[in-house]
Short mmCIF file of C-alpha atoms in Angstrom, two decimals:
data_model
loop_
_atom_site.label_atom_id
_atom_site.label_comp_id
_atom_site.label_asym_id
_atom_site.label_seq_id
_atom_site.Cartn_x
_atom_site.Cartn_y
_atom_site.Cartn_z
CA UNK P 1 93.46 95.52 108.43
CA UNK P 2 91.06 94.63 111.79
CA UNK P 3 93.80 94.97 113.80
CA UNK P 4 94.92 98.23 112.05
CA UNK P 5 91.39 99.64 112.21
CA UNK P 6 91.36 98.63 115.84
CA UNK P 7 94.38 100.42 117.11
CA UNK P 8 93.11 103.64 114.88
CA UNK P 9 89.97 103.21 117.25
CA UNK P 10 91.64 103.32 120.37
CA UNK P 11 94.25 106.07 119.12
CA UNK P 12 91.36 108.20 118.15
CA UNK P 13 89.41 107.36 121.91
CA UNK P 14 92.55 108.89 123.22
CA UNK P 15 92.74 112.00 121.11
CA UNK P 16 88.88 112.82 122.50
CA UNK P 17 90.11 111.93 126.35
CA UNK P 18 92.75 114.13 125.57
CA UNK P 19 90.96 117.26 124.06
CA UNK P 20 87.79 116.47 126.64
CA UNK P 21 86.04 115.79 123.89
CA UNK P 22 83.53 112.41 123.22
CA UNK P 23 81.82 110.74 120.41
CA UNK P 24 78.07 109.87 119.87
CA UNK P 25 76.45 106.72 118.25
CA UNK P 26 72.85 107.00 116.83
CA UNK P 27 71.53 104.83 119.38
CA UNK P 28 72.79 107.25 122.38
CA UNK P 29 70.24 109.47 123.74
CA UNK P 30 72.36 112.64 123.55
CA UNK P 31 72.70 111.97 119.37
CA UNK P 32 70.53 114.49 117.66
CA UNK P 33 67.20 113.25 116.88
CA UNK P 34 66.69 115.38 113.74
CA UNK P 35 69.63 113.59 112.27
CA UNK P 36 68.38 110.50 112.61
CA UNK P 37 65.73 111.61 110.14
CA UNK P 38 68.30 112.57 107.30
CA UNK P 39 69.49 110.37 104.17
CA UNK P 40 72.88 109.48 104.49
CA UNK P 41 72.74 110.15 108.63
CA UNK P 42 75.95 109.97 109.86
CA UNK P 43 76.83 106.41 111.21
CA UNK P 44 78.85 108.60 114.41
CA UNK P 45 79.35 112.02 115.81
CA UNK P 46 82.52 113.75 117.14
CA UNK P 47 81.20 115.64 120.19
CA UNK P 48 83.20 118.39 122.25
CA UNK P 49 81.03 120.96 124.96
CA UNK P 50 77.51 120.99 126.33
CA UNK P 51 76.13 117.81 124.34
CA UNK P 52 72.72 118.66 125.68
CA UNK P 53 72.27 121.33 123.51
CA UNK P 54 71.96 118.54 120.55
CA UNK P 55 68.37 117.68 121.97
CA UNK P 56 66.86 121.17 121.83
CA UNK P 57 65.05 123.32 119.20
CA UNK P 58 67.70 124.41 116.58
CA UNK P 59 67.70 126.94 113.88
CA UNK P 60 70.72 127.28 110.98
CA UNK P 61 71.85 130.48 110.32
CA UNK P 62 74.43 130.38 107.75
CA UNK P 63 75.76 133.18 104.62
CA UNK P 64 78.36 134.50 102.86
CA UNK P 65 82.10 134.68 104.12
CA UNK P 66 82.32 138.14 102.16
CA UNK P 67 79.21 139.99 103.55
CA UNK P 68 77.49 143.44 103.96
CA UNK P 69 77.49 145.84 106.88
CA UNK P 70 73.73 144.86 106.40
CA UNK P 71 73.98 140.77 106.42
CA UNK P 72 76.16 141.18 109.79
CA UNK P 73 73.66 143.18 111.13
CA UNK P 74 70.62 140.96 110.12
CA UNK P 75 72.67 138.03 111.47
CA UNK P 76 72.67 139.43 114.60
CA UNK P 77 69.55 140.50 114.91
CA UNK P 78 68.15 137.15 113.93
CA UNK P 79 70.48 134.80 116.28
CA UNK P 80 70.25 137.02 119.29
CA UNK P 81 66.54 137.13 118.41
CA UNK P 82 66.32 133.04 118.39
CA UNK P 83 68.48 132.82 121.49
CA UNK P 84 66.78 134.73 123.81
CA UNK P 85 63.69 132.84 122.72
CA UNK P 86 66.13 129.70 123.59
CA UNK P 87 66.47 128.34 120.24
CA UNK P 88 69.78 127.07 119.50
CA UNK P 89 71.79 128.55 116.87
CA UNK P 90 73.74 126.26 114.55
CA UNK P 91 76.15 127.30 111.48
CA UNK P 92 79.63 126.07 110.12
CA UNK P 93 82.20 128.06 112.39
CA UNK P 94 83.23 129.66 109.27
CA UNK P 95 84.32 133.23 108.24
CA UNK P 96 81.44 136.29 107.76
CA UNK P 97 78.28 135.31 108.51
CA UNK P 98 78.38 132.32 110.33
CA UNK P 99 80.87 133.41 112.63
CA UNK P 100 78.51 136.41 113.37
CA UNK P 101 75.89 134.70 114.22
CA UNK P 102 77.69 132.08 116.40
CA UNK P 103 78.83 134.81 118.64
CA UNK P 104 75.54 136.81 118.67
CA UNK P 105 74.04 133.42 119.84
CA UNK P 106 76.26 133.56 122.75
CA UNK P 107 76.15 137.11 123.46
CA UNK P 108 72.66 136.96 124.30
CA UNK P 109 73.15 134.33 126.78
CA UNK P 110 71.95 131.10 124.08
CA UNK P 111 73.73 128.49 122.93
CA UNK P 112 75.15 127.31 119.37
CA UNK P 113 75.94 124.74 117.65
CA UNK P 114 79.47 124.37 115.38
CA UNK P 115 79.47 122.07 112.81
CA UNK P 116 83.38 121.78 111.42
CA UNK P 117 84.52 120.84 108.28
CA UNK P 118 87.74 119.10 110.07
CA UNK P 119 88.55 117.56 112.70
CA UNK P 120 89.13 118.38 116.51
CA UNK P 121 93.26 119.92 117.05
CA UNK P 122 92.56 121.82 113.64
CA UNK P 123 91.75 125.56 114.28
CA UNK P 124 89.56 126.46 110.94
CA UNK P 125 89.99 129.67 110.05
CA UNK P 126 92.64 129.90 112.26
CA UNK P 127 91.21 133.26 112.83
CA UNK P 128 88.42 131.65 114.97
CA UNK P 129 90.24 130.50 117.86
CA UNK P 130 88.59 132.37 120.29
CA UNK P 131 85.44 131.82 119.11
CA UNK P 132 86.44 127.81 119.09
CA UNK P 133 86.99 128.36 122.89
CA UNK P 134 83.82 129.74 123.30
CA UNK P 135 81.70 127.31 121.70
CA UNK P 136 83.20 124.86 123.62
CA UNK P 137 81.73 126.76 126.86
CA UNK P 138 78.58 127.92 125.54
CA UNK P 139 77.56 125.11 123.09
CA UNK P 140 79.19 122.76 121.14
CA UNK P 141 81.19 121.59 118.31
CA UNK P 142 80.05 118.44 115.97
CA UNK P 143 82.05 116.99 112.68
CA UNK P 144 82.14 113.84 111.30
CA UNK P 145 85.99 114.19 110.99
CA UNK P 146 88.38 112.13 113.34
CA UNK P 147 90.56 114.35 115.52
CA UNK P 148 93.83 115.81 113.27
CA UNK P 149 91.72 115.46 110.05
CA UNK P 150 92.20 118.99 107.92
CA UNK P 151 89.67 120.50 106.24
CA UNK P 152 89.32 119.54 102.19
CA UNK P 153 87.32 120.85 99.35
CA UNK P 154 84.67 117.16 99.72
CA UNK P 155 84.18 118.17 103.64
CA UNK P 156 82.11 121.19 103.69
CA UNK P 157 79.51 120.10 101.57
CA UNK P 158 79.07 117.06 104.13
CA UNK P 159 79.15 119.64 106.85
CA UNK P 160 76.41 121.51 105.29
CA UNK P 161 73.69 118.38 105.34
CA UNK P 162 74.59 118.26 108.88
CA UNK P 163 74.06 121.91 109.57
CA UNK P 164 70.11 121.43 107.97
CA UNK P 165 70.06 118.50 109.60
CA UNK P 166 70.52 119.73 113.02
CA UNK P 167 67.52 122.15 112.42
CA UNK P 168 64.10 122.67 112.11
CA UNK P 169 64.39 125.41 109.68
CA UNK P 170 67.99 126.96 107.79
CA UNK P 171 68.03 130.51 107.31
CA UNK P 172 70.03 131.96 104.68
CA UNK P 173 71.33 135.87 105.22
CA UNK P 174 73.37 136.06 102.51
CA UNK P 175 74.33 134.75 99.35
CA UNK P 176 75.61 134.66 96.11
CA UNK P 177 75.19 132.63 93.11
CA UNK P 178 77.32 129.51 94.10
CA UNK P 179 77.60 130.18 97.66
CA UNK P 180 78.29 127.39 99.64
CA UNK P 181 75.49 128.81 102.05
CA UNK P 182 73.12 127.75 99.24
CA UNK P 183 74.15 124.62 99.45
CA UNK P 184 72.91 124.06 102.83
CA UNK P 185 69.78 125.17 101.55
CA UNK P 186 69.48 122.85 99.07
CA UNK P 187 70.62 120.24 101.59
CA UNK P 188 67.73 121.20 103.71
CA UNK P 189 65.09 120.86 101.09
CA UNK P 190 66.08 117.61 100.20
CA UNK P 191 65.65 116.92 103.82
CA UNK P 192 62.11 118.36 104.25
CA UNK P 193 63.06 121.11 105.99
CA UNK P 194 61.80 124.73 106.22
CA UNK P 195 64.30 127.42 104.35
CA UNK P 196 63.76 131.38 105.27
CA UNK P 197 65.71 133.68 103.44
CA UNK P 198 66.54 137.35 104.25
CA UNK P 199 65.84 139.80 101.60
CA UNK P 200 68.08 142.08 100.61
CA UNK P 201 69.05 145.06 97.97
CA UNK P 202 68.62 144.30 94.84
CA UNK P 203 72.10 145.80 93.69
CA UNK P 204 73.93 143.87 96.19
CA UNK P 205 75.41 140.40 94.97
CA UNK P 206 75.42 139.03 97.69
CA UNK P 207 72.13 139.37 98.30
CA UNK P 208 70.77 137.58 94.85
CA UNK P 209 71.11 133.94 96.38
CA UNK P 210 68.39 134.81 98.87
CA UNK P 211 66.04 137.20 96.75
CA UNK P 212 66.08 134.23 94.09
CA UNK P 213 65.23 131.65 97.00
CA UNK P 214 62.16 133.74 97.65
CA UNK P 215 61.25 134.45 93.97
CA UNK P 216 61.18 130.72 94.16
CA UNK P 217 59.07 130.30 97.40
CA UNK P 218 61.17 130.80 100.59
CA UNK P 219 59.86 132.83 103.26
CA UNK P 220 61.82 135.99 103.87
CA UNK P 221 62.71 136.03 107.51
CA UNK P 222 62.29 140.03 108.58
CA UNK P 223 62.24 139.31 112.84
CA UNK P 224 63.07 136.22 114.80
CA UNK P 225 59.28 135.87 115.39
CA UNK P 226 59.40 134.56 111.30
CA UNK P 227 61.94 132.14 112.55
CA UNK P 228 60.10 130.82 115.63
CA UNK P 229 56.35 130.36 114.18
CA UNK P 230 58.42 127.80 111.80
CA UNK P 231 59.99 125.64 114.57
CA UNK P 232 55.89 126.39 116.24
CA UNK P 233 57.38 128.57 118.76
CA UNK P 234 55.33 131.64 118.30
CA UNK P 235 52.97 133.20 120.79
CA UNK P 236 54.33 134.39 124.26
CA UNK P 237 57.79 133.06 123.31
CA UNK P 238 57.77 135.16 119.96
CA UNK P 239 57.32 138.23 121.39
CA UNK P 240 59.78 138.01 124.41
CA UNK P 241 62.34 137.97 121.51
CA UNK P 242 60.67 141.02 119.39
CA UNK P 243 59.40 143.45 121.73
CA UNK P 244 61.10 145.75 124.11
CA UNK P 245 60.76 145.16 128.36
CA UNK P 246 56.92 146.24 129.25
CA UNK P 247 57.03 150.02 130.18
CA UNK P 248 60.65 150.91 128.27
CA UNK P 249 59.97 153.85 126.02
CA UNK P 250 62.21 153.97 122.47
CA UNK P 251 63.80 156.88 123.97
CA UNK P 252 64.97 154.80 127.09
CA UNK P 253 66.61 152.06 125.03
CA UNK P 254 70.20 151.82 123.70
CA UNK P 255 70.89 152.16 120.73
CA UNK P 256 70.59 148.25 118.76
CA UNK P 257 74.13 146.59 118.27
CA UNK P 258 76.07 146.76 115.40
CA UNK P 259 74.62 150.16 113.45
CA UNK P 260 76.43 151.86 110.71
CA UNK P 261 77.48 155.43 111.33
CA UNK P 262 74.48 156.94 109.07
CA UNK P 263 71.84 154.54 111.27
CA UNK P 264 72.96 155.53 114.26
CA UNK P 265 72.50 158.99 113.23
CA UNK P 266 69.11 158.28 112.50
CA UNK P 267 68.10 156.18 115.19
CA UNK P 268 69.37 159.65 117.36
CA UNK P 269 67.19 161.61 115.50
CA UNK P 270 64.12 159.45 115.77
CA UNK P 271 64.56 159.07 119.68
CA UNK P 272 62.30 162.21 120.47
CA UNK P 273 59.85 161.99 118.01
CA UNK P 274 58.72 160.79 114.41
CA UNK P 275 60.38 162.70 111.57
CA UNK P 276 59.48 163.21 108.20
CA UNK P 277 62.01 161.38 105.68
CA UNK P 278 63.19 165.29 104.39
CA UNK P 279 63.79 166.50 107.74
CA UNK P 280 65.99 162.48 108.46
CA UNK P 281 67.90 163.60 105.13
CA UNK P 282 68.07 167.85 106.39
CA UNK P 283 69.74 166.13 109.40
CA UNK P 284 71.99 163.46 108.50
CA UNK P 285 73.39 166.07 105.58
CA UNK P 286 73.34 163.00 103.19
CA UNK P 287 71.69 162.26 99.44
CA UNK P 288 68.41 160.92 99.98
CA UNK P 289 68.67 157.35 98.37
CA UNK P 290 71.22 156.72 100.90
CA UNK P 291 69.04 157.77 104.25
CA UNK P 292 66.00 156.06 102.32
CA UNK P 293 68.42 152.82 102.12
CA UNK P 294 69.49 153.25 105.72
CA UNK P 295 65.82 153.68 106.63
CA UNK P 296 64.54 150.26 104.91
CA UNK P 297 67.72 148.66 106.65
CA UNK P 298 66.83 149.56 109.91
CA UNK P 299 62.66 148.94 109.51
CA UNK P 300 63.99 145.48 108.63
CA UNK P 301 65.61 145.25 111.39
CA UNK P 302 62.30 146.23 113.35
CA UNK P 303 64.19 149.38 114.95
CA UNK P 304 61.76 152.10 113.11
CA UNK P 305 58.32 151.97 111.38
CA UNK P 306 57.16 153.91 108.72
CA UNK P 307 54.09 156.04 109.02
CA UNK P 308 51.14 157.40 106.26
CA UNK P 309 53.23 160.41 104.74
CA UNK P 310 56.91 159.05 104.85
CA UNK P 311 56.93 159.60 108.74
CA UNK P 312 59.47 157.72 110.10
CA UNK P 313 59.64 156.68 114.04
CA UNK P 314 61.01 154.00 116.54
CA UNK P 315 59.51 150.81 117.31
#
């Protein structure tokens, strides 16, 4: 059996050399220090990219595989948010949300983090590849698993007490009932850790995991500023993330990433001027519930405000 176990060691040494890829004790200075402070911290680490991204502030950002228009868009707005601010941006590689907000992470120049629920040589979803390769340049990828090891229904819930565990607060987009994202924030409570949860309609199912966790307490996380005063990054750093560059006018500004046809109709109309919600609905030739919808969607987002009178303008 030693002997056994030894050669598995070695075998499993030259799997890392071969994929680049390295392995962390909790003693090494590159380990995580947060997961130190978990029960049941893991007794190793598979490693593979920038390891130094372990050490810095990290935030979870984790939801539904089957999501919204709306939870994508949050997701985004919340990781690139985070990023910028240089918060890294962990979640669990998977479908929907997480994948979103992986590769929002990285499109605004941050890092993430990848927690996998098999082991290195195992593309899961196979759909991810690129974003695997990515990761591996702009972050890095963590599992427990040796290299080979498929994923199986016992792994993920092990991968989510690592995803808290990375963090200083787990943020929840969507959910629901029995999501596995509501695992991780159960694992996070039980760790002591902050859990923010983004509201959402209360027709959607997917959304009822998250309005429950604030029913129950959570804080609902509207900007990125939300998620930096809980990691005690707010200030200066809060509103680099949130506000536009000093002198840029709404009208001067892109359009934000990742709108639906009927908000990017009415950011358009906004650009010049604030407009009353009958002259948004006149415009966008659409029932109003749906523009009022669109309109709470995107002041969530922090692209418009609403004024005294149902006036509606850009931020």
């Amino acid at each position: 059996m030693r002997a056994g176990s030894v050669r598995a060691g070695h075998e499993i040494l030259d799997e890392l050399d071969r994929f680049g890829a390295g392995v962390l004790l909790p003693d090494d200075a590159a380990f995580p220090p947060l997961l130190r402070e978990i029960p049941e911290s893991p007794a190793l680490l598979f490693v593979w990219g920038d390891v130094s991204v372990l050490v810095r502030p990290a935030a979870g950002i984790v939801g539904s595989r089957v999501h919204s228009a709306y939870g994508a868009d949050a997701a985004r707005l919340l990781a690139s948010g985070v990023a910028r601010a240089g918060v890294v941006v962990v979640s669990g590689m998977a479908r929907g949300i997480d994948a979103v907000a992986h590769t929002a992470a990285l499109d605004a120049g941050g890092a993430s983090i990848g927690v996998l629920g098999n082991g290195f040589g195992v593309i899961y979803p196979a759909a991810n590849r690129t974003l695997y390769d990515r990761m591996r340049a702009g972050g890095c990828l963590v599992t427990e698993l040796s290299p080979g090891e498929r994923p199986h229904a016992g792994a993920f819930p092990r991968r989510n007490r690592l995803i808290s565990g990375l963090a200083g607060v787990t943020v929840v987009v969507e959910a629901a009932p029995g999501s596995g994202a509501l695992i991780t924030t159960d694992c996070a409570l039980d760790q002591g850790r902050a859990v923010l949860a983004v509201p959402g309609p209360i027709t959607s199912p997917t959304s009822l995991g998250c309005n429950r966790l604030i029913q129950q307490g959570a804080k609902p996380a509207l900007t990125p500023g939300d998620i930096l005063e809980e990691l005690g990054m707010p200030g200066a750093v809060q509103a680099s993330a949130e506000r536009p560059a000093v002198g840029e006018s709404p009208a001067e500004r892109p359009p934000p990433p990742g709108l639906s046809g009927l908000q990017r109709s009415l950011w358009e109309t906004l650009r010049t001027k604030p407009k009353h919600v009958d002259a948004l609905v006149a415009t966008a030739g659409m029932d109003t519930s749906a523009v009022l919808t669109a309109l709470t969607e995107l002041e969530i987002r922090g692209v418009v405000k609403q004024q005294p009178g149902m006036l509606f303008e850009l931020v």
